[in-house]
């Protein structure tokens, strides 16, 4: 009997509410490909230029990228990956055990919305390249609303294609990223080298001088704040804060055979971020300050460059929509994941219609990491510290409460404190993640001591740092 | 067959990146580099999916 498409899609088991079985674990190559593809994204074509616009000097950029990305890799390897391979649960199911169903539902809604906006910015970037051959009027980076019908139709078509691939599951996403990654990375490198003669770089020796005077000359564009080494370092470290310190990649790394696979993120940070941000900065300088991703890639690498922008947006939007689907499904577990992902994809596509998502990307990325970070701190403390001080891990599951007050207050209070520092003291959001993590950790320990007074009804704790 | 596909894929990657270094060295023009890069791109995407995905299956089942 022929299976219907719906039956086939229903059969894709992503282990949303159970540990990933041994037979489904993946090798190192899957993660290297996934990270390299995911972090060589369409948004790199925006972040690189924004560093130029903010007047980063060349020494600050290179040193900041080195330090910040090393810290990001260490965060994946030592904070996220060890918990992922021990528990082998999605972020959302693990949070549900700690926080309770009501609290995690609220968190997941916020989380899914953030993922939708992030994926939306990637769809928008991809659309700037898709529209080139059709001569569609593209929005400028100063635009807030959709600028033309052609733009809206282009975004819609790109969004639909990306959503369909995301519906087919992690396996398909991983395969697609694996195929694209090596080619995409080479296009970034090649495009940068090809335009260097236009900037007067004719040898490797002349690169540094031109880099300091014509690319990252240390002078911000009017109306933009000046970025320093510390801005670059903290942005590079926390650009994916939601994934490593915020534990978002528990859902991906639970498929890893060993915790050391967390170091696969080096492919994303150095081959992806460092190289792509530098390359896109060079492309912007060669394009005389033009910052729209599609045209600058097309100008330096032709049709292949435009295809690269589309695919770079695609390979990042795919896993992001997948994560958003998982977040929503944990709220409505009875609904099949593919149906949830379809709705998430549509919301993402609508968000992508608004160019403001791209225009304010640095601020949005920083805020998105900050909002999700406290729950990462809670997971870390619950896994390693809580059992050692005589308290219960997975407390909500143990006492069958739908709302862990200690976790809820920790999340909200941390955000209020951090956002107050931003609002009243004027501290940039991407400097707040580090103190915010320690605030969240201390709050959760203190509040748990106060809160965990009543005896757990169910003593069984299956996973904790003590028994692993 | 798989070996032939792999060879074509790697030629595609070389065509994607090497012309850029030739532009950098002043050997070819930017427009020719764009054409060669497109040919390389097509070669890669028409061949790599066949051998890259096949190779991953045995590794996953271990």
JSON list of C-alpha atoms in Angstrom, two decimals, chain A residues 74-216:
[
{"chain": "A", "resi": 74, "resn": "UNK", "atom": "CA", "xyz": [35.26, 26.49, 24.64]},
{"chain": "A", "resi": 75, "resn": "UNK", "atom": "CA", "xyz": [31.70, 27.35, 25.71]},
{"chain": "A", "resi": 76, "resn": "UNK", "atom": "CA", "xyz": [30.29, 24.75, 23.32]},
{"chain": "A", "resi": 77, "resn": "UNK", "atom": "CA", "xyz": [32.83, 22.11, 24.29]},
{"chain": "A", "resi": 78, "resn": "UNK", "atom": "CA", "xyz": [32.85, 22.49, 28.06]},
{"chain": "A", "resi": 79, "resn": "UNK", "atom": "CA", "xyz": [29.38, 23.81, 28.90]},
{"chain": "A", "resi": 80, "resn": "UNK", "atom": "CA", "xyz": [26.91, 22.47, 26.34]},
{"chain": "A", "resi": 81, "resn": "UNK", "atom": "CA", "xyz": [28.32, 19.25, 24.84]},
{"chain": "A", "resi": 82, "resn": "UNK", "atom": "CA", "xyz": [29.00, 17.30, 28.09]},
{"chain": "A", "resi": 83, "resn": "UNK", "atom": "CA", "xyz": [25.40, 17.75, 29.26]},
{"chain": "A", "resi": 84, "resn": "UNK", "atom": "CA", "xyz": [24.07, 16.96, 25.78]},
{"chain": "A", "resi": 85, "resn": "UNK", "atom": "CA", "xyz": [25.79, 13.57, 25.53]},
{"chain": "A", "resi": 86, "resn": "UNK", "atom": "CA", "xyz": [24.95, 12.57, 29.12]},
{"chain": "A", "resi": 87, "resn": "UNK", "atom": "CA", "xyz": [21.24, 13.42, 29.04]},
{"chain": "A", "resi": 88, "resn": "UNK", "atom": "CA", "xyz": [20.67, 13.06, 25.26]},
{"chain": "A", "resi": 89, "resn": "UNK", "atom": "CA", "xyz": [17.47, 15.09, 25.57]},
{"chain": "A", "resi": 90, "resn": "UNK", "atom": "CA", "xyz": [16.25, 18.12, 23.67]},
{"chain": "A", "resi": 91, "resn": "UNK", "atom": "CA", "xyz": [16.72, 21.47, 25.37]},
{"chain": "A", "resi": 92, "resn": "UNK", "atom": "CA", "xyz": [12.97, 21.74, 25.74]},
{"chain": "A", "resi": 93, "resn": "UNK", "atom": "CA", "xyz": [12.32, 18.37, 27.33]},
{"chain": "A", "resi": 94, "resn": "UNK", "atom": "CA", "xyz": [15.23, 18.88, 29.74]},
{"chain": "A", "resi": 95, "resn": "UNK", "atom": "CA", "xyz": [13.92, 22.30, 30.70]},
{"chain": "A", "resi": 96, "resn": "UNK", "atom": "CA", "xyz": [10.44, 20.85, 31.23]},
{"chain": "A", "resi": 97, "resn": "UNK", "atom": "CA", "xyz": [11.86, 18.41, 33.77]},
{"chain": "A", "resi": 98, "resn": "UNK", "atom": "CA", "xyz": [13.56, 21.28, 35.62]},
{"chain": "A", "resi": 99, "resn": "UNK", "atom": "CA", "xyz": [11.07, 24.11, 35.24]},
{"chain": "A", "resi": 100, "resn": "UNK", "atom": "CA", "xyz": [7.70, 22.44, 34.86]},
{"chain": "A", "resi": 101, "resn": "UNK", "atom": "CA", "xyz": [5.29, 22.51, 31.97]},
{"chain": "A", "resi": 102, "resn": "UNK", "atom": "CA", "xyz": [3.82, 26.00, 32.42]},
{"chain": "A", "resi": 103, "resn": "UNK", "atom": "CA", "xyz": [7.13, 27.82, 32.78]},
{"chain": "A", "resi": 104, "resn": "UNK", "atom": "CA", "xyz": [8.80, 25.98, 29.95]},
{"chain": "A", "resi": 105, "resn": "UNK", "atom": "CA", "xyz": [5.82, 26.69, 27.71]},
{"chain": "A", "resi": 106, "resn": "UNK", "atom": "CA", "xyz": [6.30, 30.41, 28.27]},
{"chain": "A", "resi": 107, "resn": "UNK", "atom": "CA", "xyz": [10.02, 30.11, 27.68]},
{"chain": "A", "resi": 108, "resn": "UNK", "atom": "CA", "xyz": [9.45, 28.06, 24.53]},
{"chain": "A", "resi": 109, "resn": "UNK", "atom": "CA", "xyz": [7.08, 30.63, 23.09]},
{"chain": "A", "resi": 110, "resn": "UNK", "atom": "CA", "xyz": [9.66, 33.38, 23.57]},
{"chain": "A", "resi": 111, "resn": "UNK", "atom": "CA", "xyz": [12.38, 31.10, 22.27]},
{"chain": "A", "resi": 112, "resn": "UNK", "atom": "CA", "xyz": [10.45, 30.07, 19.17]},
{"chain": "A", "resi": 113, "resn": "UNK", "atom": "CA", "xyz": [9.63, 33.69, 18.40]},
{"chain": "A", "resi": 114, "resn": "UNK", "atom": "CA", "xyz": [13.31, 34.64, 18.62]},
{"chain": "A", "resi": 115, "resn": "UNK", "atom": "CA", "xyz": [14.25, 31.73, 16.36]},
{"chain": "A", "resi": 116, "resn": "UNK", "atom": "CA", "xyz": [11.58, 32.82, 13.87]},
{"chain": "A", "resi": 117, "resn": "UNK", "atom": "CA", "xyz": [12.98, 36.36, 13.74]},
{"chain": "A", "resi": 118, "resn": "UNK", "atom": "CA", "xyz": [16.53, 35.05, 13.35]},
{"chain": "A", "resi": 119, "resn": "UNK", "atom": "CA", "xyz": [15.56, 32.66, 10.56]},
{"chain": "A", "resi": 120, "resn": "UNK", "atom": "CA", "xyz": [13.53, 35.49, 9.05]},
{"chain": "A", "resi": 121, "resn": "UNK", "atom": "CA", "xyz": [16.62, 37.69, 8.77]},
{"chain": "A", "resi": 122, "resn": "UNK", "atom": "CA", "xyz": [18.38, 34.86, 6.94]},
{"chain": "A", "resi": 123, "resn": "UNK", "atom": "CA", "xyz": [15.49, 34.44, 4.53]},
{"chain": "A", "resi": 124, "resn": "UNK", "atom": "CA", "xyz": [15.58, 38.19, 3.89]},
{"chain": "A", "resi": 125, "resn": "UNK", "atom": "CA", "xyz": [19.31, 38.07, 3.15]},
{"chain": "A", "resi": 126, "resn": "UNK", "atom": "CA", "xyz": [18.78, 35.14, 0.76]},
{"chain": "A", "resi": 127, "resn": "UNK", "atom": "CA", "xyz": [16.00, 37.08, -0.97]},
{"chain": "A", "resi": 128, "resn": "UNK", "atom": "CA", "xyz": [18.37, 40.00, -1.74]},
{"chain": "A", "resi": 129, "resn": "UNK", "atom": "CA", "xyz": [20.22, 37.60, -4.03]},
{"chain": "A", "resi": 130, "resn": "UNK", "atom": "CA", "xyz": [17.21, 35.79, -5.49]},
{"chain": "A", "resi": 131, "resn": "UNK", "atom": "CA", "xyz": [15.76, 39.11, -6.68]},
{"chain": "A", "resi": 132, "resn": "UNK", "atom": "CA", "xyz": [18.87, 40.15, -8.69]},
{"chain": "A", "resi": 133, "resn": "UNK", "atom": "CA", "xyz": [18.07, 38.35, -12.00]},
{"chain": "A", "resi": 134, "resn": "UNK", "atom": "CA", "xyz": [14.48, 39.62, -11.90]},
{"chain": "A", "resi": 135, "resn": "UNK", "atom": "CA", "xyz": [15.61, 43.19, -11.29]},
{"chain": "A", "resi": 136, "resn": "UNK", "atom": "CA", "xyz": [13.34, 43.38, -8.28]},
{"chain": "A", "resi": 137, "resn": "UNK", "atom": "CA", "xyz": [13.48, 46.52, -6.20]},
{"chain": "A", "resi": 138, "resn": "UNK", "atom": "CA", "xyz": [15.29, 45.54, -3.02]},
{"chain": "A", "resi": 139, "resn": "UNK", "atom": "CA", "xyz": [14.91, 47.36, 0.31]},
{"chain": "A", "resi": 140, "resn": "UNK", "atom": "CA", "xyz": [17.82, 49.41, 1.60]},
{"chain": "A", "resi": 141, "resn": "UNK", "atom": "CA", "xyz": [19.23, 48.72, 5.04]},
{"chain": "A", "resi": 142, "resn": "UNK", "atom": "CA", "xyz": [17.40, 51.82, 6.26]},
{"chain": "A", "resi": 143, "resn": "UNK", "atom": "CA", "xyz": [13.99, 50.44, 5.28]},
{"chain": "A", "resi": 144, "resn": "UNK", "atom": "CA", "xyz": [11.60, 49.15, 7.93]},
{"chain": "A", "resi": 145, "resn": "UNK", "atom": "CA", "xyz": [8.60, 47.89, 5.92]},
{"chain": "A", "resi": 146, "resn": "UNK", "atom": "CA", "xyz": [8.45, 45.75, 2.72]},
{"chain": "A", "resi": 147, "resn": "UNK", "atom": "CA", "xyz": [9.54, 48.00, -0.12]},
{"chain": "A", "resi": 148, "resn": "UNK", "atom": "CA", "xyz": [7.80, 46.36, -3.12]},
{"chain": "A", "resi": 149, "resn": "UNK", "atom": "CA", "xyz": [5.45, 43.58, -4.22]},
{"chain": "A", "resi": 150, "resn": "UNK", "atom": "CA", "xyz": [8.39, 41.91, -5.97]},
{"chain": "A", "resi": 151, "resn": "UNK", "atom": "CA", "xyz": [10.30, 41.83, -2.69]},
{"chain": "A", "resi": 152, "resn": "UNK", "atom": "CA", "xyz": [7.33, 40.31, -0.84]},
{"chain": "A", "resi": 153, "resn": "UNK", "atom": "CA", "xyz": [6.83, 37.59, -3.50]},
{"chain": "A", "resi": 154, "resn": "UNK", "atom": "CA", "xyz": [10.57, 36.76, -3.50]},
{"chain": "A", "resi": 155, "resn": "UNK", "atom": "CA", "xyz": [10.69, 36.44, 0.29]},
{"chain": "A", "resi": 156, "resn": "UNK", "atom": "CA", "xyz": [7.56, 34.30, 0.28]},
{"chain": "A", "resi": 157, "resn": "UNK", "atom": "CA", "xyz": [8.94, 31.84, -2.29]},
{"chain": "A", "resi": 158, "resn": "UNK", "atom": "CA", "xyz": [12.31, 31.56, -0.51]},
{"chain": "A", "resi": 159, "resn": "UNK", "atom": "CA", "xyz": [10.52, 31.02, 2.81]},
{"chain": "A", "resi": 160, "resn": "UNK", "atom": "CA", "xyz": [8.33, 28.24, 1.43]},
{"chain": "A", "resi": 161, "resn": "UNK", "atom": "CA", "xyz": [11.27, 26.30, 0.00]},
{"chain": "A", "resi": 162, "resn": "UNK", "atom": "CA", "xyz": [13.25, 26.60, 3.23]},
{"chain": "A", "resi": 163, "resn": "UNK", "atom": "CA", "xyz": [10.25, 25.51, 5.31]},
{"chain": "A", "resi": 164, "resn": "UNK", "atom": "CA", "xyz": [9.67, 22.38, 3.20]},
{"chain": "A", "resi": 165, "resn": "UNK", "atom": "CA", "xyz": [13.29, 21.28, 3.70]},
{"chain": "A", "resi": 166, "resn": "UNK", "atom": "CA", "xyz": [13.04, 21.94, 7.45]},
{"chain": "A", "resi": 167, "resn": "UNK", "atom": "CA", "xyz": [9.89, 19.80, 7.61]},
{"chain": "A", "resi": 168, "resn": "UNK", "atom": "CA", "xyz": [11.80, 16.81, 6.25]},
{"chain": "A", "resi": 169, "resn": "UNK", "atom": "CA", "xyz": [13.83, 16.66, 9.47]},
{"chain": "A", "resi": 170, "resn": "UNK", "atom": "CA", "xyz": [17.34, 16.87, 10.93]},
{"chain": "A", "resi": 171, "resn": "UNK", "atom": "CA", "xyz": [18.70, 14.18, 8.62]},
{"chain": "A", "resi": 172, "resn": "UNK", "atom": "CA", "xyz": [17.89, 16.16, 5.49]},
{"chain": "A", "resi": 173, "resn": "UNK", "atom": "CA", "xyz": [19.12, 19.43, 7.01]},
{"chain": "A", "resi": 174, "resn": "UNK", "atom": "CA", "xyz": [22.41, 17.85, 8.00]},
{"chain": "A", "resi": 175, "resn": "UNK", "atom": "CA", "xyz": [22.90, 16.33, 4.52]},
{"chain": "A", "resi": 176, "resn": "UNK", "atom": "CA", "xyz": [22.12, 19.59, 2.80]},
{"chain": "A", "resi": 177, "resn": "UNK", "atom": "CA", "xyz": [24.54, 21.53, 5.03]},
{"chain": "A", "resi": 178, "resn": "UNK", "atom": "CA", "xyz": [27.24, 18.90, 4.46]},
{"chain": "A", "resi": 179, "resn": "UNK", "atom": "CA", "xyz": [27.02, 19.25, 0.69]},
{"chain": "A", "resi": 180, "resn": "UNK", "atom": "CA", "xyz": [26.96, 23.04, 0.74]},
{"chain": "A", "resi": 181, "resn": "UNK", "atom": "CA", "xyz": [29.61, 23.77, 3.37]},
{"chain": "A", "resi": 182, "resn": "UNK", "atom": "CA", "xyz": [32.89, 23.19, 1.48]},
{"chain": "A", "resi": 183, "resn": "UNK", "atom": "CA", "xyz": [31.73, 25.02, -1.64]},
{"chain": "A", "resi": 184, "resn": "UNK", "atom": "CA", "xyz": [30.20, 27.92, 0.28]},
{"chain": "A", "resi": 185, "resn": "UNK", "atom": "CA", "xyz": [33.35, 28.54, 2.32]},
{"chain": "A", "resi": 186, "resn": "UNK", "atom": "CA", "xyz": [35.48, 28.58, -0.82]},
{"chain": "A", "resi": 187, "resn": "UNK", "atom": "CA", "xyz": [33.15, 31.12, -2.47]},
{"chain": "A", "resi": 188, "resn": "UNK", "atom": "CA", "xyz": [33.60, 33.48, 0.51]},
{"chain": "A", "resi": 189, "resn": "UNK", "atom": "CA", "xyz": [37.41, 33.14, 0.32]},
{"chain": "A", "resi": 190, "resn": "UNK", "atom": "CA", "xyz": [37.52, 33.39, -3.48]},
{"chain": "A", "resi": 191, "resn": "UNK", "atom": "CA", "xyz": [35.25, 36.44, -3.65]},
{"chain": "A", "resi": 192, "resn": "UNK", "atom": "CA", "xyz": [37.46, 38.32, -1.18]},
{"chain": "A", "resi": 193, "resn": "UNK", "atom": "CA", "xyz": [40.68, 37.46, -3.01]},
{"chain": "A", "resi": 194, "resn": "UNK", "atom": "CA", "xyz": [39.19, 38.38, -6.40]},
{"chain": "A", "resi": 195, "resn": "UNK", "atom": "CA", "xyz": [38.35, 41.95, -5.35]},
{"chain": "A", "resi": 196, "resn": "UNK", "atom": "CA", "xyz": [41.59, 42.64, -3.48]},
{"chain": "A", "resi": 197, "resn": "UNK", "atom": "CA", "xyz": [43.36, 44.14, -6.54]},
{"chain": "A", "resi": 198, "resn": "UNK", "atom": "CA", "xyz": [40.54, 46.73, -6.75]},
{"chain": "A", "resi": 199, "resn": "UNK", "atom": "CA", "xyz": [41.54, 47.88, -3.26]},
{"chain": "A", "resi": 200, "resn": "UNK", "atom": "CA", "xyz": [45.21, 48.02, -4.14]},
{"chain": "A", "resi": 201, "resn": "UNK", "atom": "CA", "xyz": [46.14, 44.72, -2.50]},
{"chain": "A", "resi": 202, "resn": "UNK", "atom": "CA", "xyz": [48.52, 43.01, -4.88]},
{"chain": "A", "resi": 203, "resn": "UNK", "atom": "CA", "xyz": [50.52, 40.93, -2.45]},
{"chain": "A", "resi": 204, "resn": "UNK", "atom": "CA", "xyz": [50.07, 39.46, 1.01]},
{"chain": "A", "resi": 205, "resn": "UNK", "atom": "CA", "xyz": [52.54, 42.06, 2.31]},
{"chain": "A", "resi": 206, "resn": "UNK", "atom": "CA", "xyz": [50.35, 44.94, 1.16]},
{"chain": "A", "resi": 207, "resn": "UNK", "atom": "CA", "xyz": [47.23, 43.44, 2.75]},
{"chain": "A", "resi": 208, "resn": "UNK", "atom": "CA", "xyz": [47.83, 44.72, 6.26]},
{"chain": "A", "resi": 209, "resn": "UNK", "atom": "CA", "xyz": [48.50, 48.29, 5.19]},
{"chain": "A", "resi": 210, "resn": "UNK", "atom": "CA", "xyz": [45.38, 48.45, 2.99]},
{"chain": "A", "resi": 211, "resn": "UNK", "atom": "CA", "xyz": [43.32, 46.68, 5.68]},
{"chain": "A", "resi": 212, "resn": "UNK", "atom": "CA", "xyz": [44.17, 49.45, 8.18]},
{"chain": "A", "resi": 213, "resn": "UNK", "atom": "CA", "xyz": [43.64, 52.34, 5.80]},
{"chain": "A", "resi": 214, "resn": "UNK", "atom": "CA", "xyz": [40.87, 51.34, 3.38]},
{"chain": "A", "resi": 215, "resn": "UNK", "atom": "CA", "xyz": [38.86, 48.52, 5.00]},
{"chain": "A", "resi": 216, "resn": "UNK", "atom": "CA", "xyz": [38.91, 48.67, 8.82]}
]
